[in-house]
GROMACS .gro file of N, CA and C in nm:
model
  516
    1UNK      N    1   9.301   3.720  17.026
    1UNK     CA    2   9.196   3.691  16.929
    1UNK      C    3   9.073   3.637  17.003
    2UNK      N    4   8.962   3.682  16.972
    2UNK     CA    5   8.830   3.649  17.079
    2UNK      C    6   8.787   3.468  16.977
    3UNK      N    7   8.762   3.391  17.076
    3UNK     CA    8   8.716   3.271  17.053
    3UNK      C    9   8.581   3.238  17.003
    4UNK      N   10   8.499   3.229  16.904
    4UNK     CA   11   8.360   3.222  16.874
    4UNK      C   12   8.339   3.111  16.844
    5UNK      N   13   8.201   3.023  16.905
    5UNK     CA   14   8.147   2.912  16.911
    5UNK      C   15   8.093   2.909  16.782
    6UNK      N   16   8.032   2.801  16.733
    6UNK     CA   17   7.901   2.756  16.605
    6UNK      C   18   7.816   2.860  16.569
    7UNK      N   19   7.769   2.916  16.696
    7UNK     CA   20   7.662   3.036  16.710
    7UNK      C   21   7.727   3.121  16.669
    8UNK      N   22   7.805   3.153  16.647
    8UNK     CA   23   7.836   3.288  16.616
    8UNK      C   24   7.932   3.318  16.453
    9UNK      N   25   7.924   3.156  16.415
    9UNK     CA   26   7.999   3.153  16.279
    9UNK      C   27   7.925   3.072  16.176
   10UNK      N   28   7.818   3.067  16.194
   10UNK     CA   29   7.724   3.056  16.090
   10UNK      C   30   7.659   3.180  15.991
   11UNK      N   31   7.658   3.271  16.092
   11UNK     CA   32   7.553   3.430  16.034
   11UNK      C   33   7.690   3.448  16.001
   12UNK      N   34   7.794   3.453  16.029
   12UNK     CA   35   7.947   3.482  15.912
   12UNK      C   36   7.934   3.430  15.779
   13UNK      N   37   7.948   3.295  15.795
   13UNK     CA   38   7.957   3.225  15.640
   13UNK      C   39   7.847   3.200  15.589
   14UNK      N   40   7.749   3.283  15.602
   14UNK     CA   41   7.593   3.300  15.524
   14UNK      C   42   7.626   3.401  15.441
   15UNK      N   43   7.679   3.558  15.530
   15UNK     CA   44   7.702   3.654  15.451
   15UNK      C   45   7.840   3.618  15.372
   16UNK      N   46   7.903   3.582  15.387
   16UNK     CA   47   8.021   3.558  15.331
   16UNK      C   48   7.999   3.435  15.216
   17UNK      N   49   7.867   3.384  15.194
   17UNK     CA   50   7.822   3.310  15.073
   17UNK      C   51   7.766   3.396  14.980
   18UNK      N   52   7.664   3.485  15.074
   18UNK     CA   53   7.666   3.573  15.017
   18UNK      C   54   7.680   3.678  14.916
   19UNK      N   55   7.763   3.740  14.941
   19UNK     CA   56   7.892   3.835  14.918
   19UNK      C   57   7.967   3.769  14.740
   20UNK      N   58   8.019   3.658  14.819
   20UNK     CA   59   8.064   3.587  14.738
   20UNK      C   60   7.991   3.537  14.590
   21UNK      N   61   7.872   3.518  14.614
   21UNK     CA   62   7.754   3.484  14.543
   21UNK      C   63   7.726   3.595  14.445
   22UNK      N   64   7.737   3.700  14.478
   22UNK     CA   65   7.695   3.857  14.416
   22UNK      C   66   7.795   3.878  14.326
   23UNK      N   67   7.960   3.827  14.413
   23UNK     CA   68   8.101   3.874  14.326
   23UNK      C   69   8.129   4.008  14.381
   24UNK      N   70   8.057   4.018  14.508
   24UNK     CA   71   8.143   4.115  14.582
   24UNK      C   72   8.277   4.147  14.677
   25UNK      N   73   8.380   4.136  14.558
   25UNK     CA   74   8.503   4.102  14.593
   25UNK      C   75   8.554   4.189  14.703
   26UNK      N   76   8.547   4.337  14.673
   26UNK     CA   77   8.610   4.414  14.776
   26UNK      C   78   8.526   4.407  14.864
   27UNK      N   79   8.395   4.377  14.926
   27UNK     CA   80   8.355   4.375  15.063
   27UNK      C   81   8.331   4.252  15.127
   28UNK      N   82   8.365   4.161  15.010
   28UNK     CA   83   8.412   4.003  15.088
   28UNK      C   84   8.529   4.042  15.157
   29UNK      N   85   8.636   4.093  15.104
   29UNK     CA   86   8.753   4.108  15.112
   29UNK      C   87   8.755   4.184  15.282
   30UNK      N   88   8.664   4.274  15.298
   30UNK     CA   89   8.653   4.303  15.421
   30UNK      C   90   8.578   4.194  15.546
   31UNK      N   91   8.486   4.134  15.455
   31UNK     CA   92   8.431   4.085  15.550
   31UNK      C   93   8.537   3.931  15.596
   32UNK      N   94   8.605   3.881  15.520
   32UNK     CA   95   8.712   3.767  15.524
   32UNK      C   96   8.785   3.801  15.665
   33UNK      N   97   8.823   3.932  15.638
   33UNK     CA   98   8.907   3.977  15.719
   33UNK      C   99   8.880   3.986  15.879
   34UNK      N  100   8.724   4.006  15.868
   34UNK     CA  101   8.663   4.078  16.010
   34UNK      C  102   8.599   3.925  16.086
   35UNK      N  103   8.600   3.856  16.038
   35UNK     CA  104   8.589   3.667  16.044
   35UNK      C  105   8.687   3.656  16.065
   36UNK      N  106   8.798   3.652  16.021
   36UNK     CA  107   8.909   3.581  16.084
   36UNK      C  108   8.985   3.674  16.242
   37UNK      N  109   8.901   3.788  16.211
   37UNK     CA  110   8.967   3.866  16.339
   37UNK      C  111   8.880   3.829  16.457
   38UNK      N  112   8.755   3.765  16.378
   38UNK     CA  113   8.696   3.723  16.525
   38UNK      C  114   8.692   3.554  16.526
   39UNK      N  115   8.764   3.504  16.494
   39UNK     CA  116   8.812   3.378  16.539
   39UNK      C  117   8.745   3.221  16.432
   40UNK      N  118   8.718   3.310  16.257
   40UNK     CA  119   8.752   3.187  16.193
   40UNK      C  120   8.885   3.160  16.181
   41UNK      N  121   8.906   3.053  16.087
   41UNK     CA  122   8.982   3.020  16.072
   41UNK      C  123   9.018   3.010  15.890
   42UNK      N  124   9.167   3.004  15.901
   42UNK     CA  125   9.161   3.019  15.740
   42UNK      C  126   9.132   2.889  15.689
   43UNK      N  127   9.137   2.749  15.733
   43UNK     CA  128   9.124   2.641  15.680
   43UNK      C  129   8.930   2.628  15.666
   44UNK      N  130   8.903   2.678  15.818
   44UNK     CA  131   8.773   2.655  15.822
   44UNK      C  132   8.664   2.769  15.659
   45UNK      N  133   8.750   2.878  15.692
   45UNK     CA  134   8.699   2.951  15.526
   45UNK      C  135   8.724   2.891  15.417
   46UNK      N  136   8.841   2.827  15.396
   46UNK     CA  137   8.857   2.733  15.281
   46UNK      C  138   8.767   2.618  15.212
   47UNK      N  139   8.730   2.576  15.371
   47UNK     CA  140   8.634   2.435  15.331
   47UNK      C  141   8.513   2.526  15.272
   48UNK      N  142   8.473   2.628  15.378
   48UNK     CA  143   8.310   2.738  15.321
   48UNK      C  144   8.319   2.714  15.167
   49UNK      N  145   8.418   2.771  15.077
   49UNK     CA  146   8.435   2.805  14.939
   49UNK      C  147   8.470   2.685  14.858
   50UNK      N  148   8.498   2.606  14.924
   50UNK     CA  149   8.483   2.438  14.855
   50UNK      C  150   8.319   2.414  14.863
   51UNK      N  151   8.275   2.415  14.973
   51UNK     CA  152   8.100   2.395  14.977
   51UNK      C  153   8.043   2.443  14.883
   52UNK      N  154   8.063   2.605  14.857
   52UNK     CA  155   7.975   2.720  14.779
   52UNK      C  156   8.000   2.655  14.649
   53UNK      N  157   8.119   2.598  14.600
   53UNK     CA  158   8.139   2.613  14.447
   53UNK      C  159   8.014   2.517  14.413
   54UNK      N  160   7.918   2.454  14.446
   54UNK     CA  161   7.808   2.404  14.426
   54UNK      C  162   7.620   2.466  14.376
   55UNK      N  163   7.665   2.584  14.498
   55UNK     CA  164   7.561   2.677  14.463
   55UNK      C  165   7.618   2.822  14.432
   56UNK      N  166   7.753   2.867  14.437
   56UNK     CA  167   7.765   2.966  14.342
   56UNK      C  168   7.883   2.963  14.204
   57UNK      N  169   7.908   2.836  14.172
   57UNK     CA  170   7.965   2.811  14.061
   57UNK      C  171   8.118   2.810  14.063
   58UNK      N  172   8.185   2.786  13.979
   58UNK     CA  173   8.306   2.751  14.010
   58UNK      C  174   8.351   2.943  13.985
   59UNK      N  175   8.388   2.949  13.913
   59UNK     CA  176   8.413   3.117  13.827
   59UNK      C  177   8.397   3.207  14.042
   60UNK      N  178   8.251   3.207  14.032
   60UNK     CA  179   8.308   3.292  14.155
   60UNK      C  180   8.339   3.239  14.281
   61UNK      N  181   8.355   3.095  14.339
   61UNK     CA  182   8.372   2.982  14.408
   61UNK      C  183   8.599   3.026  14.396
   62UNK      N  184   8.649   3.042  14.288
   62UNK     CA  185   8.766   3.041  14.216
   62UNK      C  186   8.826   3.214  14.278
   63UNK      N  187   8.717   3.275  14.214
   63UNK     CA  188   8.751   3.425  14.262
   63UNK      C  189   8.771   3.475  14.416
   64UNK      N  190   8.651   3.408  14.444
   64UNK     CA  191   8.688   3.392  14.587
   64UNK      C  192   8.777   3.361  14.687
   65UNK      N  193   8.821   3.257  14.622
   65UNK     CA  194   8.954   3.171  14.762
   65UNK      C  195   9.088   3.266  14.695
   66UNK      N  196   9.067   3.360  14.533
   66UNK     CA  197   9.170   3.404  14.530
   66UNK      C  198   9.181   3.481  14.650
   67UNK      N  199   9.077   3.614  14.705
   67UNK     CA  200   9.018   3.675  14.811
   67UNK      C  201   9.106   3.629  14.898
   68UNK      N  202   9.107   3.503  14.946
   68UNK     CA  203   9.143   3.467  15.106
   68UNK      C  204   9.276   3.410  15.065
   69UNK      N  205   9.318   3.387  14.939
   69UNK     CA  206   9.469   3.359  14.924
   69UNK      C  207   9.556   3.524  14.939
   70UNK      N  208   9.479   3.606  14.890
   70UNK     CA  209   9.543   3.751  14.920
   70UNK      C  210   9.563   3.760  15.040
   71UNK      N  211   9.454   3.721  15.151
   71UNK     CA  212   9.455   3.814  15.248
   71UNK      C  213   9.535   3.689  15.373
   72UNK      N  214   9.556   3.569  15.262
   72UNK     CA  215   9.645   3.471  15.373
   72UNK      C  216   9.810   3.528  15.345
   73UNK      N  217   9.831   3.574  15.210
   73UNK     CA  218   9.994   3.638  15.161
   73UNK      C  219   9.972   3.746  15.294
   74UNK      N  220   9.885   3.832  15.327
   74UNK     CA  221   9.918   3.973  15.432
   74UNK      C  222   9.939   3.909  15.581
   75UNK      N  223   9.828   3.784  15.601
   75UNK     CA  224   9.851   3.746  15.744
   75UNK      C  225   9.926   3.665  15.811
   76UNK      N  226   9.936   3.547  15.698
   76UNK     CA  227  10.005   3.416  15.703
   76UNK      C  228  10.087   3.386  15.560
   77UNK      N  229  10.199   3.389  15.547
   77UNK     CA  230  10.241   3.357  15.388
   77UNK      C  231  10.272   3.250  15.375
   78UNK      N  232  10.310   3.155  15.521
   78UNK     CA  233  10.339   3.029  15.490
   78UNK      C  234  10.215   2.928  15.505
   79UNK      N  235  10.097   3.023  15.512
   79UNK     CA  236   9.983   2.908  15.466
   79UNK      C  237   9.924   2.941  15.314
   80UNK      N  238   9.972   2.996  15.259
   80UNK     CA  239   9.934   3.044  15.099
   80UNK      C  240   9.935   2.846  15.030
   81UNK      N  241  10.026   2.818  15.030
   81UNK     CA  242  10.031   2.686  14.973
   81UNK      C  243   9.893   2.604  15.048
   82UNK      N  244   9.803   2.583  15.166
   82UNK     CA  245   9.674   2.560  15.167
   82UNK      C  246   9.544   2.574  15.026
   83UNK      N  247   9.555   2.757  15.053
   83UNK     CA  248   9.453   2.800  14.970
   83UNK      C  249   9.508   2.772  14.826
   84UNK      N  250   9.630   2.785  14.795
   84UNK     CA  251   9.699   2.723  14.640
   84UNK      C  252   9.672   2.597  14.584
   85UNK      N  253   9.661   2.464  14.677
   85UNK     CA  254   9.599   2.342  14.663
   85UNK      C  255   9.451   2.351  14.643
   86UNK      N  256   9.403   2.445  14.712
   86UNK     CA  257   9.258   2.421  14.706
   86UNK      C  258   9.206   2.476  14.548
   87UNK      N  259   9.264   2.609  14.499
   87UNK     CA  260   9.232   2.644  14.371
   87UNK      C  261   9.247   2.568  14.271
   88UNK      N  262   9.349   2.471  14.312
   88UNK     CA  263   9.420   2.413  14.199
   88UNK      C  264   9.283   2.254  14.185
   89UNK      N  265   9.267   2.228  14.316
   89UNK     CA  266   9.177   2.112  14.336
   89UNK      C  267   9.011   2.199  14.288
   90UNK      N  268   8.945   2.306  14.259
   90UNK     CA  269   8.840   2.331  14.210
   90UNK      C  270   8.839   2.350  14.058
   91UNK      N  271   8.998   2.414  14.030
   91UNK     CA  272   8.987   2.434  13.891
   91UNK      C  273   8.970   2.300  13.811
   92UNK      N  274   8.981   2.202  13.866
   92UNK     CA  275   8.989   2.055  13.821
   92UNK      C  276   8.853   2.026  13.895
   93UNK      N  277   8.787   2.105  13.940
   93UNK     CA  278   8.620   2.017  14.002
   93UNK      C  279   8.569   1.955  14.037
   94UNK      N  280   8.745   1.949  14.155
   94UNK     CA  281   8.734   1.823  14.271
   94UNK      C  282   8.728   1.883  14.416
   95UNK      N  283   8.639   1.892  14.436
   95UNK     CA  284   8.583   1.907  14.592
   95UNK      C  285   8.721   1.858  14.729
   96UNK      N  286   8.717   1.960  14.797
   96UNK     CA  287   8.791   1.956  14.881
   96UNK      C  288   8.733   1.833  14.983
   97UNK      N  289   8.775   1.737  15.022
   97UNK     CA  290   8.694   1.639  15.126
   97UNK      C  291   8.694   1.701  15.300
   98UNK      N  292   8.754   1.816  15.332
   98UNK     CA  293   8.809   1.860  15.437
   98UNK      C  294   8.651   1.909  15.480
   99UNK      N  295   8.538   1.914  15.408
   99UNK     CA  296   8.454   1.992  15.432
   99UNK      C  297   8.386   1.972  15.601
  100UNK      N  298   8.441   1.906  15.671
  100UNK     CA  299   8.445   1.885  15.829
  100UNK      C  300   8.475   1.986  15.930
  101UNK      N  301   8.542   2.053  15.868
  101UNK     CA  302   8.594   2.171  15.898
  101UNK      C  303   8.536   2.293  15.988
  102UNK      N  304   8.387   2.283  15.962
  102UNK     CA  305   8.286   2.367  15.978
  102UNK      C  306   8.164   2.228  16.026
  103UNK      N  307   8.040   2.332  16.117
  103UNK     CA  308   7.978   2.253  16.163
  103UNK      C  309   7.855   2.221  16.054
  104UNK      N  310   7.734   2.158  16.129
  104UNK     CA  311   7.640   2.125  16.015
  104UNK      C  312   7.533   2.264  16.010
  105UNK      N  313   7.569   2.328  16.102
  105UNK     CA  314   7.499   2.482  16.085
  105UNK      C  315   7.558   2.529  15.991
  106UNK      N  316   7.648   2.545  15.994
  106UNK     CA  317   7.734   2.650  15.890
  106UNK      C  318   7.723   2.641  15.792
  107UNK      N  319   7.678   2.475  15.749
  107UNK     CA  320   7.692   2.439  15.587
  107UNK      C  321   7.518   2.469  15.569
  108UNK      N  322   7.481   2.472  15.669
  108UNK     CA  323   7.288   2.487  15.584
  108UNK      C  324   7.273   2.631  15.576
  109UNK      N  325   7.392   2.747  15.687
  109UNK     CA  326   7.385   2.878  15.656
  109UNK      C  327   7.448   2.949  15.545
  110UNK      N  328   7.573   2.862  15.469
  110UNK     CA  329   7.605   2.866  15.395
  110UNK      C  330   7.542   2.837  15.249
  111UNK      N  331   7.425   2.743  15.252
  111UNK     CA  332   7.348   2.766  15.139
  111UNK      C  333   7.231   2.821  15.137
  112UNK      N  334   7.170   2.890  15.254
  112UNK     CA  335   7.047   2.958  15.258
  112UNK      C  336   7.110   3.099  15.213
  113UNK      N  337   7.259   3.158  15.255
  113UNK     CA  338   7.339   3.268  15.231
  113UNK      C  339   7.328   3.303  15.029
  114UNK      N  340   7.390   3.146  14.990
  114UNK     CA  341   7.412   3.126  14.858
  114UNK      C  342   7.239   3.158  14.726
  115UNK      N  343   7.152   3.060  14.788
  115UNK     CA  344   7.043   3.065  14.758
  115UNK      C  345   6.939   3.210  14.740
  116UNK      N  346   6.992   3.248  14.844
  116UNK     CA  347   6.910   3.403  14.909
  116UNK      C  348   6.948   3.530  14.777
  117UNK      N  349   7.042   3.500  14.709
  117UNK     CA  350   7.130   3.571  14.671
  117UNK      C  351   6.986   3.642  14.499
  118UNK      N  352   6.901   3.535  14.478
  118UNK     CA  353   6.877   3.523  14.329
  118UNK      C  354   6.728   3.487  14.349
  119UNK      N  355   6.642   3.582  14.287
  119UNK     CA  356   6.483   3.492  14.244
  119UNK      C  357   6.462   3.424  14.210
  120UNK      N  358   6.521   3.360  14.103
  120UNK     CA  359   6.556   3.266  14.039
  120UNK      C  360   6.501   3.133  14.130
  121UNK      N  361   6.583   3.169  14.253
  121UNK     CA  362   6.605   3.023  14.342
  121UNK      C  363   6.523   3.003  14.449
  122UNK      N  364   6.433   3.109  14.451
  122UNK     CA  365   6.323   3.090  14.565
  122UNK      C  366   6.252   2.969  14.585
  123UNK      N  367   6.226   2.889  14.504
  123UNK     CA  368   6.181   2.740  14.543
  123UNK      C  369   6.251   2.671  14.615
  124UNK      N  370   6.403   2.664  14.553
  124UNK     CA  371   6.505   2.597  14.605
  124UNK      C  372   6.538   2.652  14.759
  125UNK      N  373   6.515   2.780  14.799
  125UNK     CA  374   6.504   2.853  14.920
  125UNK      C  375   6.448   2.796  14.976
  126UNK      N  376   6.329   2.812  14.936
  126UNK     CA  377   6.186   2.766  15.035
  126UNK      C  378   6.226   2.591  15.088
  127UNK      N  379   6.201   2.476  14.985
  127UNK     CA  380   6.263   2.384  15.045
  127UNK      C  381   6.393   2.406  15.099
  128UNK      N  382   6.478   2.481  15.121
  128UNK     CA  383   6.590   2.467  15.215
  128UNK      C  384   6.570   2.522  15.328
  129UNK      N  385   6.493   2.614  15.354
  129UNK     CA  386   6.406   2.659  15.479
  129UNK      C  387   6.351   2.536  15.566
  130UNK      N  388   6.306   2.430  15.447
  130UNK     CA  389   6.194   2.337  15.507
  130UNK      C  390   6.327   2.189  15.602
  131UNK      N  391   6.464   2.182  15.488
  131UNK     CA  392   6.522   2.139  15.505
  131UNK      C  393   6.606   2.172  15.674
  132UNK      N  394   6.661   2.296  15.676
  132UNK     CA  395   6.696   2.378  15.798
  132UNK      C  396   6.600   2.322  15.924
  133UNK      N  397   6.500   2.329  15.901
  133UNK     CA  398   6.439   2.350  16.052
  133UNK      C  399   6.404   2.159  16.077
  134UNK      N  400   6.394   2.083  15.923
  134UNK     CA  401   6.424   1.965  15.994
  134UNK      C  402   6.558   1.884  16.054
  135UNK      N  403   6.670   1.986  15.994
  135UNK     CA  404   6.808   1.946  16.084
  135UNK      C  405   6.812   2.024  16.188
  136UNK      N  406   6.729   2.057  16.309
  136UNK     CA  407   6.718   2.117  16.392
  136UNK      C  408   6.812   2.258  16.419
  137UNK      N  409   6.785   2.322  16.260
  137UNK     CA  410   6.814   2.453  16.302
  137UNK      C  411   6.699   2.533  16.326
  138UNK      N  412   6.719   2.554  16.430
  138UNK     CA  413   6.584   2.647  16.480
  138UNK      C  414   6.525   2.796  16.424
  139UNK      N  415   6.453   2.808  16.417
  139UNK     CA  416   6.370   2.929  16.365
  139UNK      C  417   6.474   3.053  16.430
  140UNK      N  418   6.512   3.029  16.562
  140UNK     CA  419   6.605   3.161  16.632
  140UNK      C  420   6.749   3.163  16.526
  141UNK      N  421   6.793   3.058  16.482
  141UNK     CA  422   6.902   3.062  16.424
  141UNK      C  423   6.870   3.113  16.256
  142UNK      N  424   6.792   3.089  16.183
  142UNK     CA  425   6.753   3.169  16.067
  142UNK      C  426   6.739   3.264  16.053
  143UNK      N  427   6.673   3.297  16.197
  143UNK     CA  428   6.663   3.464  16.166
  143UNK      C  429   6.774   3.520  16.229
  144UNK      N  430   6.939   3.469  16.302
  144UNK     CA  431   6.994   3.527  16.290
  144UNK      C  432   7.087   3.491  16.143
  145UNK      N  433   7.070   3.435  16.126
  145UNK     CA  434   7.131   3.428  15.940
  145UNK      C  435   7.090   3.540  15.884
  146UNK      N  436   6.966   3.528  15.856
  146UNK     CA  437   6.862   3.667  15.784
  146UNK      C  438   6.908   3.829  15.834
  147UNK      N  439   6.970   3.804  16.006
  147UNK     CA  440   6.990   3.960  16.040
  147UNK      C  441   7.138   3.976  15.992
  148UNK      N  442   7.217   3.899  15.994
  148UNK     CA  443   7.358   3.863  15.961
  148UNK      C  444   7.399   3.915  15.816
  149UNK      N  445   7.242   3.895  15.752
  149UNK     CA  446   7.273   3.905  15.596
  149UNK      C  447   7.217   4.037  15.593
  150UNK      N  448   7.163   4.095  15.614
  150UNK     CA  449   7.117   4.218  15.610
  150UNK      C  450   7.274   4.300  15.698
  151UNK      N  451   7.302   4.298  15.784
  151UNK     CA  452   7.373   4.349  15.824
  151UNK      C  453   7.559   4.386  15.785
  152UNK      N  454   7.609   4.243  15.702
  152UNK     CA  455   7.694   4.189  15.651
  152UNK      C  456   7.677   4.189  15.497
  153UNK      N  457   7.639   4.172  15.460
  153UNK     CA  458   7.597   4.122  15.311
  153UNK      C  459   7.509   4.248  15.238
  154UNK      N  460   7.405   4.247  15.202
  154UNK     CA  461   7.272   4.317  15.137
  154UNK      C  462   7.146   4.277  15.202
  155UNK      N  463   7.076   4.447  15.199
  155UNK     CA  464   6.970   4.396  15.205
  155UNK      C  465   6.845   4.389  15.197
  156UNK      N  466   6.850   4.300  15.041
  156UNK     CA  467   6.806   4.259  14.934
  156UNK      C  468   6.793   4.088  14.927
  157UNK      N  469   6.898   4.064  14.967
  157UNK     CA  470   6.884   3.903  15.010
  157UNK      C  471   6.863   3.875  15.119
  158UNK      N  472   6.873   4.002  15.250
  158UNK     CA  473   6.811   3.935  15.367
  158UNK      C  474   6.649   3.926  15.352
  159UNK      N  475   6.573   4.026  15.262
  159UNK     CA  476   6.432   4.070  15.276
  159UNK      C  477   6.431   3.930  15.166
  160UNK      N  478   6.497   3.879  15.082
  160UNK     CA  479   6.456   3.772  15.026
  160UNK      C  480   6.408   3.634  15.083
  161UNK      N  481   6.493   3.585  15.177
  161UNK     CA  482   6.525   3.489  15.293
  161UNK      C  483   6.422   3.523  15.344
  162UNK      N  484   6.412   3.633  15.424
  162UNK     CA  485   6.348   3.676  15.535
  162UNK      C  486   6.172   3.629  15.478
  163UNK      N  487   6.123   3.669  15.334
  163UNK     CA  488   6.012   3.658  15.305
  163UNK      C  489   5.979   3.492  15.277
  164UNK      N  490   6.106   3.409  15.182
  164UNK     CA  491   6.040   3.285  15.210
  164UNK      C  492   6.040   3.244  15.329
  165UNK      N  493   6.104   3.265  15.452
  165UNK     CA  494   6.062   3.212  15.554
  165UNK      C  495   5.969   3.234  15.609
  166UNK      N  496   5.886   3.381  15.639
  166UNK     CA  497   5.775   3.390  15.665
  166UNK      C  498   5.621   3.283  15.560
  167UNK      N  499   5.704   3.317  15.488
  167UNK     CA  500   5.581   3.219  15.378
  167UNK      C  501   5.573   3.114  15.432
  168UNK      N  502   5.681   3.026  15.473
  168UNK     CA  503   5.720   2.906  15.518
  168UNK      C  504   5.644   2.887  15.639
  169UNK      N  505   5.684   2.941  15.715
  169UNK     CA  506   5.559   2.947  15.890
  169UNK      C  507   5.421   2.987  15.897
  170UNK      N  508   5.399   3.092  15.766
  170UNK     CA  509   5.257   3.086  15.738
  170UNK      C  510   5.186   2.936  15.721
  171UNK      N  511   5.237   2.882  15.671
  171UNK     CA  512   5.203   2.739  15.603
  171UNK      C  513   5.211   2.631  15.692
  172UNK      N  514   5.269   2.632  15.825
  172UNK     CA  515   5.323   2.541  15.886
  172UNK      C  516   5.230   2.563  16.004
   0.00000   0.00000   0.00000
C-alpha cells in the first residue's frame, strides 16, 4: 500500500466532501475506495464524515458512512462495528470527538470541498477562502484542492471554488 503524507490527502477529502455533498453515492463509492488504496485510512474517513455532517447535513453525512460501512464489510468486516458506532452516534447528532484523526488541512479542504458544492454558499466560500490562507494554507494548496475537485469530483464546483478564489486575490 503506497504511504501518502497531508499533501496528498487533503485534495482527497475535498472531493470526497464533495461527492458526498451532491449524494453522489456510486462515485463516492469509487472514490472511497481509490483513497483507501492510496493510503487513507478507514478511521481517518470516518472522522471526514463526522466533520461534513455540519456542512452537508446529517441525511447525506448518514448516507455516506453507509458508503464506507459497505466498502469496510468487502475490505475489513471486523472493523464494520467502527463505522456502526459512528452512524449510530450521528443519528443521535453527536459528533464523533475522534475528529484528530485528520490534519488541520484536511478539515479546511474538507469544507471548501463541502461549500463549493452550492451558490447558495458563495459568501460562506469566499470567507472560507479568506479563512484558509489565514491558517496558513497556502494559495499552492487551494489550487490543488480546486484541481482535485475538478478532477475527482465535478467540474462545476471546481470552476465554483476556483472563481471565488480568484475574486479573493483580486481584492487582496
Amino acid at each position: 500500500m503506497l504511504k501518502v503524507n497531508n499533501h496528498t490527502k487533503y485534495p482527497f477529502v475535498a472531493a470526497i466532501a464533495a461527492l458526498a455533498a451532491m449524494g453522489e453515492l456510486y462515485r463516492l463509492k469509487n472514490l472511497l475506495n481509490e483513497a483507501l488504496d492510496k493510503g487513507h485510512t478507514i478511521d481517518e474517513l470516518n472522522s471526514a464524515f463526522s466533520y461534513m455532517v455540519t456542512y452537508i447535513g446529517a441525511p447525506r453525512a448518514l448516507n455516506s458512512l453507509n458508503v464506507l460501512k459497505q466498502i469496510c464489510l468487502q475490505r475489513q468486516p471486523n472493523r464494520t462495528a467502527l463505522v456502526e458506532q459512528e452512524i449510530e452516534h450521528l443519528s443521535t447528532t453527536k459528533i464523533n470527538s475522534a475528529q484528530s484523526r485528520l490534519s488541520h488541512h484536511c478539515y479546511l479542504a474538507i469544507k471548501l470541498g463541502a461549500l463549493a458544492v452550492d451558490d447558495n454558499f458563495q459568501a460562506l466560500l469566499q470567507a472560507h477562502l479568506v479563512t484558509c490562507l489565514d491558517s496558513q494554507f497556502e494559495a499552492a494548496h487551494i489550487n490543488t484542492v480546486i484541481n482535485s475537485l475538478a478532477i475527482k469530483a465535478d467540474i462545476n464546483v471546481a470552476m465554483r471554488a476556483n472563481l471565488s478564489f480568484e475574486k479573493l486575490l483580486e481584492r487582496a
